[in-house]
Amino acid sequence: MRHLQAMMTLAREMRERAYAPYSNHAVGAVVRTPGGQLYGGCNVENAAYPEGTCAEAGAIAAMVAGGDRVAIEVLVMGPAGPPCTPCGGCRQKLTEFCPPTTPVHVCDPDSLLLTTSLSELFPHAFGPGNLGA
Ligand code: THU
């Protein structure tokens, strides 16, 4: 919770850069590393719809490209309306880099809507541990 404001500020910036001409559903996501580094991403849609990518995927890619491999807090910011909880694919992607206890905050541009955890969103996950990693 200590980092919530900074994460929301970055998510808002990310969301403003989203490329979502087809759904009009702009999303920003931020991950925080144990060292306190924040990495953000936005959704990037494509005329060939399945080629679009989610904001969480962008944030994870930025983290890995930035040299980090672990995130311990996640924030997803969608538009006003029903909370933009991470999609199934993003729950799997987050599982690769986040401990199950990782808090996941879901916001709209103005406020925090809910805080849950990765294990609550994605119980009985198949992850690196299943492959001995
Ligand atoms: N989207 C995300 O970026 N993250 C999610 O977890 C849910 C959905 C995006 C994908 C697509 O560009 C738009 O929201 C509508 O599905």
mmCIF file of N, CA and C and ligand atoms in Angstrom:
data_model
loop_
_atom_site.group_PDB
_atom_site.id
_atom_site.type_symbol
_atom_site.label_atom_id
_atom_site.label_comp_id
_atom_site.label_asym_id
_atom_site.label_seq_id
_atom_site.Cartn_x
_atom_site.Cartn_y
_atom_site.Cartn_z
ATOM 1 N N MET A 1 0.835 -1.218 0.000
ATOM 2 C CA MET A 1 0.000 0.000 0.000
ATOM 3 C C MET A 1 0.858 1.252 0.000
ATOM 4 N N ARG A 2 2.058 1.124 0.569
ATOM 5 C CA ARG A 2 2.983 2.248 0.651
ATOM 6 C C ARG A 2 3.335 2.789 -0.746
ATOM 7 N N HIS A 3 3.306 1.891 -1.714
ATOM 8 C CA HIS A 3 3.768 2.258 -3.057
ATOM 9 C C HIS A 3 2.615 2.553 -4.008
ATOM 10 N N LEU A 4 1.424 2.518 -3.472
ATOM 11 C CA LEU A 4 0.239 2.597 -4.325
ATOM 12 C C LEU A 4 0.183 3.867 -5.163
ATOM 13 N N GLN A 5 0.462 4.995 -4.549
ATOM 14 C CA GLN A 5 0.319 6.261 -5.298
ATOM 15 C C GLN A 5 1.281 6.323 -6.474
ATOM 16 N N ALA A 6 2.535 5.936 -6.227
ATOM 17 C CA ALA A 6 3.530 5.966 -7.316
ATOM 18 C C ALA A 6 3.139 4.988 -8.422
ATOM 19 N N MET A 7 2.612 3.840 -8.022
ATOM 20 C CA MET A 7 2.215 2.853 -9.026
ATOM 21 C C MET A 7 1.014 3.349 -9.820
ATOM 22 N N MET A 8 0.091 4.004 -9.142
ATOM 23 C CA MET A 8 -1.082 4.537 -9.852
ATOM 24 C C MET A 8 -0.677 5.643 -10.826
ATOM 25 N N THR A 9 0.255 6.477 -10.411
ATOM 26 C CA THR A 9 0.695 7.569 -11.286
ATOM 27 C C THR A 9 1.310 7.011 -12.567
ATOM 28 N N LEU A 10 2.168 6.001 -12.406
ATOM 29 C CA LEU A 10 2.796 5.411 -13.599
ATOM 30 C C LEU A 10 1.750 4.685 -14.452
ATOM 31 N N ALA A 11 0.827 3.985 -13.809
ATOM 32 C CA ALA A 11 -0.199 3.257 -14.564
ATOM 33 C C ALA A 11 -1.064 4.224 -15.377
ATOM 34 N N ARG A 12 -1.331 5.385 -14.800
ATOM 35 C CA ARG A 12 -2.124 6.394 -15.513
ATOM 36 C C ARG A 12 -1.380 6.859 -16.758
ATOM 37 N N GLU A 13 -0.077 7.089 -16.612
ATOM 38 C CA GLU A 13 0.740 7.491 -17.775
ATOM 39 C C GLU A 13 0.745 6.394 -18.823
ATOM 40 N N MET A 14 0.916 5.180 -18.369
ATOM 41 C CA MET A 14 0.932 4.044 -19.303
ATOM 42 C C MET A 14 -0.393 3.940 -20.042
ATOM 43 N N ARG A 15 -1.456 4.072 -19.290
ATOM 44 C CA ARG A 15 -2.792 3.935 -19.865
ATOM 45 C C ARG A 15 -3.048 4.999 -20.934
ATOM 46 N N GLU A 16 -2.508 6.184 -20.684
ATOM 47 C CA GLU A 16 -2.687 7.266 -21.675
ATOM 48 C C GLU A 16 -1.979 6.937 -22.983
ATOM 49 N N ARG A 17 -0.977 6.058 -22.915
ATOM 50 C CA ARG A 17 -0.233 5.697 -24.132
ATOM 51 C C ARG A 17 -0.764 4.416 -24.765
ATOM 52 N N ALA A 18 -1.789 3.830 -24.174
ATOM 53 C CA ALA A 18 -2.323 2.573 -24.710
ATOM 54 C C ALA A 18 -2.740 2.767 -26.164
ATOM 55 N N TYR A 19 -2.574 1.703 -26.935
ATOM 56 C CA TYR A 19 -3.036 1.706 -28.327
ATOM 57 C C TYR A 19 -4.207 0.725 -28.390
ATOM 58 N N ALA A 20 -5.410 1.270 -28.260
ATOM 59 C CA ALA A 20 -6.597 0.412 -28.166
ATOM 60 C C ALA A 20 -7.736 0.948 -29.046
ATOM 61 N N PRO A 21 -7.451 1.099 -30.361
ATOM 62 C CA PRO A 21 -8.473 1.680 -31.236
ATOM 63 C C PRO A 21 -9.656 0.754 -31.493
ATOM 64 N N TYR A 22 -9.490 -0.539 -31.237
ATOM 65 C CA TYR A 22 -10.560 -1.490 -31.559
ATOM 66 C C TYR A 22 -11.504 -1.697 -30.385
ATOM 67 N N SER A 23 -10.933 -1.861 -29.193
ATOM 68 C CA SER A 23 -11.796 -2.071 -28.021
ATOM 69 C C SER A 23 -12.120 -0.766 -27.314
ATOM 70 N N ASN A 24 -11.266 0.229 -27.526
ATOM 71 C CA ASN A 24 -11.414 1.489 -26.770
ATOM 72 C C ASN A 24 -11.271 1.258 -25.267
ATOM 73 N N HIS A 25 -10.616 0.199 -24.895
ATOM 74 C CA HIS A 25 -10.475 -0.193 -23.488
ATOM 75 C C HIS A 25 -8.986 -0.042 -23.143
ATOM 76 N N ALA A 26 -8.586 1.169 -22.794
ATOM 77 C CA ALA A 26 -7.173 1.432 -22.499
ATOM 78 C C ALA A 26 -6.819 0.876 -21.123
ATOM 79 N N VAL A 27 -5.666 0.202 -21.058
ATOM 80 C CA VAL A 27 -5.221 -0.407 -19.797
ATOM 81 C C VAL A 27 -3.746 -0.042 -19.572
ATOM 82 N N GLY A 28 -3.431 0.258 -18.325
ATOM 83 C CA GLY A 28 -2.033 0.448 -17.911
ATOM 84 C C GLY A 28 -1.726 -0.555 -16.824
ATOM 85 N N ALA A 29 -0.518 -1.063 -16.800
ATOM 86 C CA ALA A 29 -0.130 -2.004 -15.749
ATOM 87 C C ALA A 29 1.264 -1.632 -15.245
ATOM 88 N N VAL A 30 1.488 -1.897 -13.964
ATOM 89 C CA VAL A 30 2.781 -1.613 -13.340
ATOM 90 C C VAL A 30 3.160 -2.795 -12.468
ATOM 91 N N VAL A 31 4.414 -3.173 -12.535
ATOM 92 C CA VAL A 31 4.936 -4.180 -11.605
ATOM 93 C C VAL A 31 6.047 -3.527 -10.787
ATOM 94 N N ARG A 32 6.166 -3.954 -9.541
ATOM 95 C CA ARG A 32 7.212 -3.427 -8.647
ATOM 96 C C ARG A 32 8.134 -4.569 -8.231
ATOM 97 N N THR A 33 9.421 -4.322 -8.322
ATOM 98 C CA THR A 33 10.418 -5.349 -7.971
ATOM 99 C C THR A 33 10.774 -5.240 -6.484
ATOM 100 N N PRO A 34 11.433 -6.257 -5.947
ATOM 101 C CA PRO A 34 11.870 -6.175 -4.545
ATOM 102 C C PRO A 34 12.799 -4.983 -4.302
ATOM 103 N N GLY A 35 13.536 -4.571 -5.322
ATOM 104 C CA GLY A 35 14.435 -3.421 -5.186
ATOM 105 C C GLY A 35 13.723 -2.079 -5.305
ATOM 106 N N GLY A 36 12.427 -2.110 -5.564
ATOM 107 C CA GLY A 36 11.648 -0.879 -5.620
ATOM 108 C C GLY A 36 11.506 -0.280 -7.003
ATOM 109 N N GLN A 37 12.041 -0.968 -7.998
ATOM 110 C CA GLN A 37 11.916 -0.460 -9.366
ATOM 111 C C GLN A 37 10.492 -0.691 -9.879
ATOM 112 N N LEU A 38 9.955 0.307 -10.552
ATOM 113 C CA LEU A 38 8.632 0.167 -11.172
ATOM 114 C C LEU A 38 8.802 0.033 -12.686
ATOM 115 N N TYR A 39 8.067 -0.886 -13.254
ATOM 116 C CA TYR A 39 8.044 -1.042 -14.712
ATOM 117 C C TYR A 39 6.589 -1.002 -15.167
ATOM 118 N N GLY A 40 6.343 -0.288 -16.260
ATOM 119 C CA GLY A 40 4.976 -0.141 -16.743
ATOM 120 C C GLY A 40 4.802 -0.640 -18.151
ATOM 121 N N GLY A 41 3.549 -0.877 -18.487
ATOM 122 C CA GLY A 41 3.203 -1.271 -19.850
ATOM 123 C C GLY A 41 1.769 -0.888 -20.142
ATOM 124 N N CYS A 42 1.419 -0.913 -21.404
ATOM 125 C CA CYS A 42 0.040 -0.615 -21.823
ATOM 126 C C CYS A 42 -0.377 -1.661 -22.852
ATOM 127 N N ASN A 43 -1.670 -1.753 -23.089
ATOM 128 C CA ASN A 43 -2.115 -2.692 -24.114
ATOM 129 C C ASN A 43 -1.854 -2.108 -25.501
ATOM 130 N N VAL A 44 -1.500 -2.995 -26.401
ATOM 131 C CA VAL A 44 -1.162 -2.617 -27.785
ATOM 132 C C VAL A 44 -1.956 -3.535 -28.700
ATOM 133 N N GLU A 45 -3.033 -3.004 -29.261
ATOM 134 C CA GLU A 45 -3.911 -3.830 -30.090
ATOM 135 C C GLU A 45 -3.390 -3.895 -31.527
ATOM 136 N N ASN A 46 -4.029 -4.743 -32.306
ATOM 137 C CA ASN A 46 -3.592 -4.948 -33.684
ATOM 138 C C ASN A 46 -4.820 -5.230 -34.550
ATOM 139 N N ALA A 47 -4.761 -4.800 -35.806
ATOM 140 C CA ALA A 47 -5.867 -5.045 -36.732
ATOM 141 C C ALA A 47 -6.131 -6.545 -36.875
ATOM 142 N N ALA A 48 -5.092 -7.343 -36.733
ATOM 143 C CA ALA A 48 -5.260 -8.800 -36.630
ATOM 144 C C ALA A 48 -5.454 -9.067 -35.140
ATOM 145 N N TYR A 49 -6.692 -9.058 -34.686
ATOM 146 C CA TYR A 49 -7.018 -8.957 -33.255
ATOM 147 C C TYR A 49 -6.192 -9.819 -32.300
ATOM 148 N N PRO A 50 -5.998 -11.111 -32.618
ATOM 149 C CA PRO A 50 -5.279 -11.936 -31.614
ATOM 150 C C PRO A 50 -3.827 -11.519 -31.413
ATOM 151 N N GLU A 51 -3.311 -10.696 -32.285
ATOM 152 C CA GLU A 51 -1.916 -10.262 -32.139
ATOM 153 C C GLU A 51 -1.743 -9.142 -31.114
ATOM 154 N N GLY A 52 -2.851 -8.620 -30.624
ATOM 155 C CA GLY A 52 -2.764 -7.570 -29.607
ATOM 156 C C GLY A 52 -2.167 -8.107 -28.323
ATOM 157 N N THR A 53 -1.593 -7.216 -27.541
ATOM 158 C CA THR A 53 -0.995 -7.637 -26.267
ATOM 159 C C THR A 53 -1.575 -6.819 -25.113
ATOM 160 N N CYS A 54 -1.628 -7.448 -23.958
ATOM 161 C CA CYS A 54 -2.179 -6.814 -22.761
ATOM 162 C C CYS A 54 -1.134 -5.920 -22.084
ATOM 163 N N ALA A 55 -1.637 -5.025 -21.263
ATOM 164 C CA ALA A 55 -0.771 -4.118 -20.516
ATOM 165 C C ALA A 55 0.185 -4.879 -19.600
ATOM 166 N N GLU A 56 -0.302 -5.916 -18.972
ATOM 167 C CA GLU A 56 0.541 -6.705 -18.053
ATOM 168 C C GLU A 56 1.716 -7.322 -18.806
ATOM 169 N N ALA A 57 1.446 -7.800 -20.019
ATOM 170 C CA ALA A 57 2.519 -8.395 -20.818
ATOM 171 C C ALA A 57 3.583 -7.349 -21.110
ATOM 172 N N GLY A 58 3.140 -6.115 -21.386
ATOM 173 C CA GLY A 58 4.091 -5.037 -21.645
ATOM 174 C C GLY A 58 4.926 -4.711 -20.423
ATOM 175 N N ALA A 59 4.288 -4.694 -19.264
ATOM 176 C CA ALA A 59 5.017 -4.383 -18.026
ATOM 177 C C ALA A 59 6.027 -5.485 -17.712
ATOM 178 N N ILE A 60 5.626 -6.724 -17.918
ATOM 179 C CA ILE A 60 6.546 -7.844 -17.676
ATOM 180 C C ILE A 60 7.721 -7.779 -18.656
ATOM 181 N N ALA A 61 7.436 -7.491 -19.911
ATOM 182 C CA ALA A 61 8.517 -7.396 -20.902
ATOM 183 C C ALA A 61 9.483 -6.273 -20.533
ATOM 184 N N ALA A 62 8.956 -5.147 -20.071
ATOM 185 C CA ALA A 62 9.820 -4.026 -19.670
ATOM 186 C C ALA A 62 10.693 -4.436 -18.483
ATOM 187 N N MET A 63 10.099 -5.183 -17.554
ATOM 188 C CA MET A 63 10.858 -5.625 -16.377
ATOM 189 C C MET A 63 12.014 -6.548 -16.787
ATOM 190 N N VAL A 64 11.711 -7.507 -17.618
ATOM 191 C CA VAL A 64 12.757 -8.458 -18.022
ATOM 192 C C VAL A 64 13.823 -7.742 -18.859
ATOM 193 N N ALA A 65 13.384 -6.859 -19.741
ATOM 194 C CA ALA A 65 14.346 -6.108 -20.553
ATOM 195 C C ALA A 65 15.184 -5.183 -19.676
ATOM 196 N N GLY A 66 14.611 -4.762 -18.553
ATOM 197 C CA GLY A 66 15.330 -3.888 -17.624
ATOM 198 C C GLY A 66 16.278 -4.639 -16.705
ATOM 199 N N GLY A 67 16.288 -5.964 -16.822
ATOM 200 C CA GLY A 67 17.241 -6.763 -16.047
ATOM 201 C C GLY A 67 16.674 -7.332 -14.760
ATOM 202 N N ASP A 68 15.375 -7.193 -14.544
ATOM 203 C CA ASP A 68 14.752 -7.752 -13.336
ATOM 204 C C ASP A 68 13.934 -8.991 -13.688
ATOM 205 N N ARG A 69 13.786 -9.855 -12.686
ATOM 206 C CA ARG A 69 13.105 -11.142 -12.928
ATOM 207 C C ARG A 69 12.013 -11.449 -11.911
ATOM 208 N N VAL A 70 11.859 -10.577 -10.919
ATOM 209 C CA VAL A 70 10.867 -10.838 -9.872
ATOM 210 C C VAL A 70 10.059 -9.572 -9.631
ATOM 211 N N ALA A 71 8.729 -9.747 -9.537
ATOM 212 C CA ALA A 71 7.848 -8.638 -9.147
ATOM 213 C C ALA A 71 7.084 -9.048 -7.901
ATOM 214 N N ILE A 72 6.922 -8.119 -6.977
ATOM 215 C CA ILE A 72 6.249 -8.446 -5.712
ATOM 216 C C ILE A 72 5.003 -7.604 -5.478
ATOM 217 N N GLU A 73 4.653 -6.773 -6.441
ATOM 218 C CA GLU A 73 3.403 -6.017 -6.366
ATOM 219 C C GLU A 73 3.002 -5.673 -7.801
ATOM 220 N N VAL A 74 1.706 -5.758 -8.066
ATOM 221 C CA VAL A 74 1.182 -5.534 -9.418
ATOM 222 C C VAL A 74 0.001 -4.596 -9.331
ATOM 223 N N LEU A 75 -0.106 -3.697 -10.292
ATOM 224 C CA LEU A 75 -1.276 -2.814 -10.358
ATOM 225 C C LEU A 75 -1.768 -2.770 -11.801
ATOM 226 N N VAL A 76 -3.063 -2.916 -11.968
ATOM 227 C CA VAL A 76 -3.684 -2.849 -13.292
ATOM 228 C C VAL A 76 -4.735 -1.745 -13.256
ATOM 229 N N MET A 77 -4.684 -0.859 -14.234
ATOM 230 C CA MET A 77 -5.631 0.259 -14.288
ATOM 231 C C MET A 77 -6.411 0.236 -15.596
ATOM 232 N N GLY A 78 -7.707 0.046 -15.475
ATOM 233 C CA GLY A 78 -8.584 0.075 -16.643
ATOM 234 C C GLY A 78 -9.446 1.325 -16.606
ATOM 235 N N PRO A 79 -10.410 1.390 -17.507
ATOM 236 C CA PRO A 79 -11.320 2.531 -17.503
ATOM 237 C C PRO A 79 -12.312 2.446 -16.341
ATOM 238 N N ALA A 80 -13.063 3.500 -16.132
ATOM 239 C CA ALA A 80 -14.138 3.456 -15.141
ATOM 240 C C ALA A 80 -15.112 2.354 -15.542
ATOM 241 N N GLY A 81 -15.678 1.676 -14.562
ATOM 242 C CA GLY A 81 -16.594 0.564 -14.849
ATOM 243 C C GLY A 81 -16.167 -0.649 -14.063
ATOM 244 N N PRO A 82 -16.545 -1.840 -14.531
ATOM 245 C CA PRO A 82 -16.173 -3.047 -13.792
ATOM 246 C C PRO A 82 -14.653 -3.146 -13.663
ATOM 247 N N PRO A 83 -14.138 -3.597 -12.519
ATOM 248 C CA PRO A 83 -12.687 -3.684 -12.319
ATOM 249 C C PRO A 83 -12.018 -4.497 -13.420
ATOM 250 N N CYS A 84 -10.927 -3.955 -13.946
ATOM 251 C CA CYS A 84 -10.180 -4.614 -15.027
ATOM 252 C C CYS A 84 -9.196 -5.598 -14.420
ATOM 253 N N THR A 85 -9.715 -6.724 -13.959
ATOM 254 C CA THR A 85 -8.851 -7.754 -13.394
ATOM 255 C C THR A 85 -8.056 -8.418 -14.523
ATOM 256 N N PRO A 86 -6.838 -8.880 -14.226
ATOM 257 C CA PRO A 86 -6.005 -9.468 -15.278
ATOM 258 C C PRO A 86 -6.696 -10.650 -15.953
ATOM 259 N N CYS A 87 -6.545 -10.735 -17.262
ATOM 260 C CA CYS A 87 -7.136 -11.851 -18.013
ATOM 261 C C CYS A 87 -6.409 -13.150 -17.653
ATOM 262 N N GLY A 88 -6.965 -14.255 -18.074
ATOM 263 C CA GLY A 88 -6.379 -15.556 -17.740
ATOM 264 C C GLY A 88 -4.935 -15.693 -18.197
ATOM 265 N N GLY A 89 -4.677 -15.247 -19.429
ATOM 266 C CA GLY A 89 -3.315 -15.349 -19.952
ATOM 267 C C GLY A 89 -2.340 -14.532 -19.128
ATOM 268 N N CYS A 90 -2.784 -13.375 -18.674
ATOM 269 C CA CYS A 90 -1.893 -12.524 -17.870
ATOM 270 C C CYS A 90 -1.683 -13.104 -16.485
ATOM 271 N N ARG A 91 -2.666 -13.800 -15.945
ATOM 272 C CA ARG A 91 -2.469 -14.471 -14.653
ATOM 273 C C ARG A 91 -1.350 -15.507 -14.795
ATOM 274 N N GLN A 92 -1.360 -16.209 -15.907
ATOM 275 C CA GLN A 92 -0.290 -17.178 -16.160
ATOM 276 C C GLN A 92 1.052 -16.464 -16.330
ATOM 277 N N LYS A 93 1.065 -15.385 -17.077
ATOM 278 C CA LYS A 93 2.326 -14.659 -17.297
ATOM 279 C C LYS A 93 2.873 -14.107 -15.984
ATOM 280 N N LEU A 94 2.006 -13.588 -15.144
ATOM 281 C CA LEU A 94 2.446 -13.048 -13.852
ATOM 282 C C LEU A 94 3.005 -14.157 -12.972
ATOM 283 N N THR A 95 2.403 -15.347 -13.059
ATOM 284 C CA THR A 95 2.844 -16.483 -12.248
ATOM 285 C C THR A 95 4.314 -16.827 -12.504
ATOM 286 N N GLU A 96 4.768 -16.539 -13.700
ATOM 287 C CA GLU A 96 6.172 -16.835 -14.043
ATOM 288 C C GLU A 96 7.153 -15.998 -13.213
ATOM 289 N N PHE A 97 6.731 -14.806 -12.807
ATOM 290 C CA PHE A 97 7.676 -13.857 -12.205
ATOM 291 C C PHE A 97 7.277 -13.349 -10.819
ATOM 292 N N CYS A 98 6.103 -13.732 -10.340
ATOM 293 C CA CYS A 98 5.601 -13.192 -9.068
ATOM 294 C C CYS A 98 5.330 -14.322 -8.086
ATOM 295 N N PRO A 99 5.681 -14.151 -6.806
ATOM 296 C CA PRO A 99 5.264 -15.132 -5.807
ATOM 297 C C PRO A 99 3.734 -15.158 -5.699
ATOM 298 N N PRO A 100 3.172 -16.302 -5.256
ATOM 299 C CA PRO A 100 1.707 -16.404 -5.159
ATOM 300 C C PRO A 100 1.090 -15.337 -4.258
ATOM 301 N N THR A 101 1.830 -14.892 -3.264
ATOM 302 C CA THR A 101 1.296 -13.903 -2.321
ATOM 303 C C THR A 101 1.292 -12.479 -2.880
ATOM 304 N N THR A 102 1.795 -12.286 -4.061
ATOM 305 C CA THR A 102 1.917 -10.939 -4.643
ATOM 306 C C THR A 102 0.578 -10.199 -4.637
ATOM 307 N N PRO A 103 0.507 -9.022 -4.019
ATOM 308 C CA PRO A 103 -0.730 -8.246 -4.104
ATOM 309 C C PRO A 103 -0.965 -7.755 -5.528
ATOM 310 N N VAL A 104 -2.212 -7.839 -5.943
ATOM 311 C CA VAL A 104 -2.614 -7.320 -7.265
ATOM 312 C C VAL A 104 -3.706 -6.280 -7.025
ATOM 313 N N HIS A 105 -3.380 -5.038 -7.331
ATOM 314 C CA HIS A 105 -4.326 -3.940 -7.166
ATOM 315 C C HIS A 105 -5.018 -3.684 -8.500
ATOM 316 N N VAL A 106 -6.314 -3.454 -8.439
ATOM 317 C CA VAL A 106 -7.066 -3.124 -9.648
ATOM 318 C C VAL A 106 -7.712 -1.755 -9.447
ATOM 319 N N CYS A 107 -7.466 -0.860 -10.396
ATOM 320 C CA CYS A 107 -7.872 0.543 -10.243
ATOM 321 C C CYS A 107 -8.630 1.017 -11.462
ATOM 322 N N ASP A 108 -9.343 2.098 -11.284
ATOM 323 C CA ASP A 108 -9.744 2.899 -12.434
ATOM 324 C C ASP A 108 -8.849 4.140 -12.391
ATOM 325 N N PRO A 109 -8.985 5.059 -13.330
ATOM 326 C CA PRO A 109 -8.027 6.174 -13.344
ATOM 327 C C PRO A 109 -8.068 7.032 -12.078
ATOM 328 N N ASP A 110 -9.145 6.961 -11.330
ATOM 329 C CA ASP A 110 -9.271 7.805 -10.140
ATOM 330 C C ASP A 110 -8.985 7.111 -8.835
ATOM 331 N N SER A 111 -9.273 5.812 -8.767
ATOM 332 C CA SER A 111 -9.189 5.196 -7.443
ATOM 333 C C SER A 111 -8.921 3.703 -7.480
ATOM 334 N N LEU A 112 -8.486 3.215 -6.321
ATOM 335 C CA LEU A 112 -8.290 1.780 -6.117
ATOM 336 C C LEU A 112 -9.659 1.119 -5.979
ATOM 337 N N LEU A 113 -9.882 0.063 -6.746
ATOM 338 C CA LEU A 113 -11.181 -0.627 -6.696
ATOM 339 C C LEU A 113 -11.108 -1.885 -5.847
ATOM 340 N N LEU A 114 -10.020 -2.614 -5.976
ATOM 341 C CA LEU A 114 -9.863 -3.813 -5.152
ATOM 342 C C LEU A 114 -8.404 -4.218 -5.088
ATOM 343 N N THR A 115 -8.076 -4.889 -3.997
ATOM 344 C CA THR A 115 -6.757 -5.506 -3.877
ATOM 345 C C THR A 115 -6.961 -6.976 -3.587
ATOM 346 N N THR A 116 -6.323 -7.811 -4.400
ATOM 347 C CA THR A 116 -6.390 -9.244 -4.196
ATOM 348 C C THR A 116 -4.956 -9.779 -4.266
ATOM 349 N N SER A 117 -4.799 -11.061 -4.448
ATOM 350 C CA SER A 117 -3.447 -11.614 -4.590
ATOM 351 C C SER A 117 -3.427 -12.491 -5.828
ATOM 352 N N LEU A 118 -2.218 -12.765 -6.292
ATOM 353 C CA LEU A 118 -2.103 -13.616 -7.484
ATOM 354 C C LEU A 118 -2.695 -15.002 -7.216
ATOM 355 N N SER A 119 -2.451 -15.551 -6.021
ATOM 356 C CA SER A 119 -2.969 -16.907 -5.754
ATOM 357 C C SER A 119 -4.489 -16.920 -5.653
ATOM 358 N N GLU A 120 -5.064 -15.798 -5.231
ATOM 359 C CA GLU A 120 -6.526 -15.732 -5.189
ATOM 360 C C GLU A 120 -7.096 -15.643 -6.609
ATOM 361 N N LEU A 121 -6.393 -14.902 -7.464
ATOM 362 C CA LEU A 121 -6.841 -14.771 -8.850
ATOM 363 C C LEU A 121 -6.614 -16.049 -9.645
ATOM 364 N N PHE A 122 -5.570 -16.794 -9.232
ATOM 365 C CA PHE A 122 -5.118 -17.913 -10.070
ATOM 366 C C PHE A 122 -4.677 -19.074 -9.186
ATOM 367 N N PRO A 123 -5.656 -19.731 -8.529
ATOM 368 C CA PRO A 123 -5.306 -20.837 -7.628
ATOM 369 C C PRO A 123 -4.808 -22.052 -8.408
ATOM 370 N N HIS A 124 -4.037 -22.886 -7.738
ATOM 371 C CA HIS A 124 -3.542 -24.144 -8.334
ATOM 372 C C HIS A 124 -2.831 -23.888 -9.652
ATOM 373 N N ALA A 125 -2.055 -22.828 -9.674
ATOM 374 C CA ALA A 125 -1.383 -22.448 -10.920
ATOM 375 C C ALA A 125 -0.305 -23.446 -11.301
ATOM 376 N N PHE A 126 -0.118 -23.583 -12.567
ATOM 377 C CA PHE A 126 1.039 -24.304 -13.114
ATOM 378 C C PHE A 126 2.122 -23.264 -13.316
ATOM 379 N N GLY A 127 3.249 -23.450 -12.643
ATOM 380 C CA GLY A 127 4.305 -22.442 -12.734
ATOM 381 C C GLY A 127 5.682 -23.052 -12.824
ATOM 382 N N PRO A 128 6.705 -22.222 -12.686
ATOM 383 C CA PRO A 128 8.077 -22.708 -12.794
ATOM 384 C C PRO A 128 8.367 -23.881 -11.859
ATOM 385 N N GLY A 129 7.716 -23.898 -10.690
ATOM 386 C CA GLY A 129 7.941 -24.982 -9.730
ATOM 387 C C GLY A 129 7.535 -26.342 -10.282
ATOM 388 N N ASN A 130 6.569 -26.365 -11.158
ATOM 389 C CA ASN A 130 6.136 -27.630 -11.760
ATOM 390 C C ASN A 130 7.227 -28.245 -12.645
ATOM 391 N N LEU A 131 8.146 -27.395 -13.065
ATOM 392 C CA LEU A 131 9.228 -27.878 -13.930
ATOM 393 C C LEU A 131 10.550 -27.878 -13.188
ATOM 394 N N GLY A 132 10.445 -27.765 -11.865
ATOM 395 C CA GLY A 132 11.651 -27.810 -11.031
ATOM 396 C C GLY A 132 12.469 -26.532 -11.066
ATOM 397 N N ALA A 133 11.900 -25.480 -11.618
ATOM 398 C CA ALA A 133 12.665 -24.218 -11.695
ATOM 399 C C ALA A 133 12.364 -23.328 -10.491
HETATM 400 N N1 THU B 1 -6.552 -6.012 -21.515
HETATM 401 C C1 THU B 1 -5.393 -5.805 -20.830
HETATM 402 O O1 THU B 1 -4.509 -5.056 -21.278
HETATM 403 N N2 THU B 1 -5.220 -6.459 -19.652
HETATM 404 C C2 THU B 1 -6.141 -7.311 -19.116
HETATM 405 O O2 THU B 1 -5.829 -7.995 -18.170
HETATM 406 C C3 THU B 1 -7.492 -7.369 -19.665
HETATM 407 C C4 THU B 1 -7.617 -6.895 -21.072
HETATM 408 C C5 THU B 1 -6.731 -5.350 -22.815
HETATM 409 C C6 THU B 1 -6.607 -6.278 -23.984
HETATM 410 C C7 THU B 1 -7.397 -5.540 -25.035
HETATM 411 O O3 THU B 1 -6.528 -4.611 -25.676
HETATM 412 C C8 THU B 1 -8.441 -4.768 -24.253
HETATM 413 O O4 THU B 1 -8.003 -4.755 -22.905
HETATM 414 C C9 THU B 1 -9.823 -5.376 -24.328
HETATM 415 O O5 THU B 1 -9.788 -6.720 -24.050
#
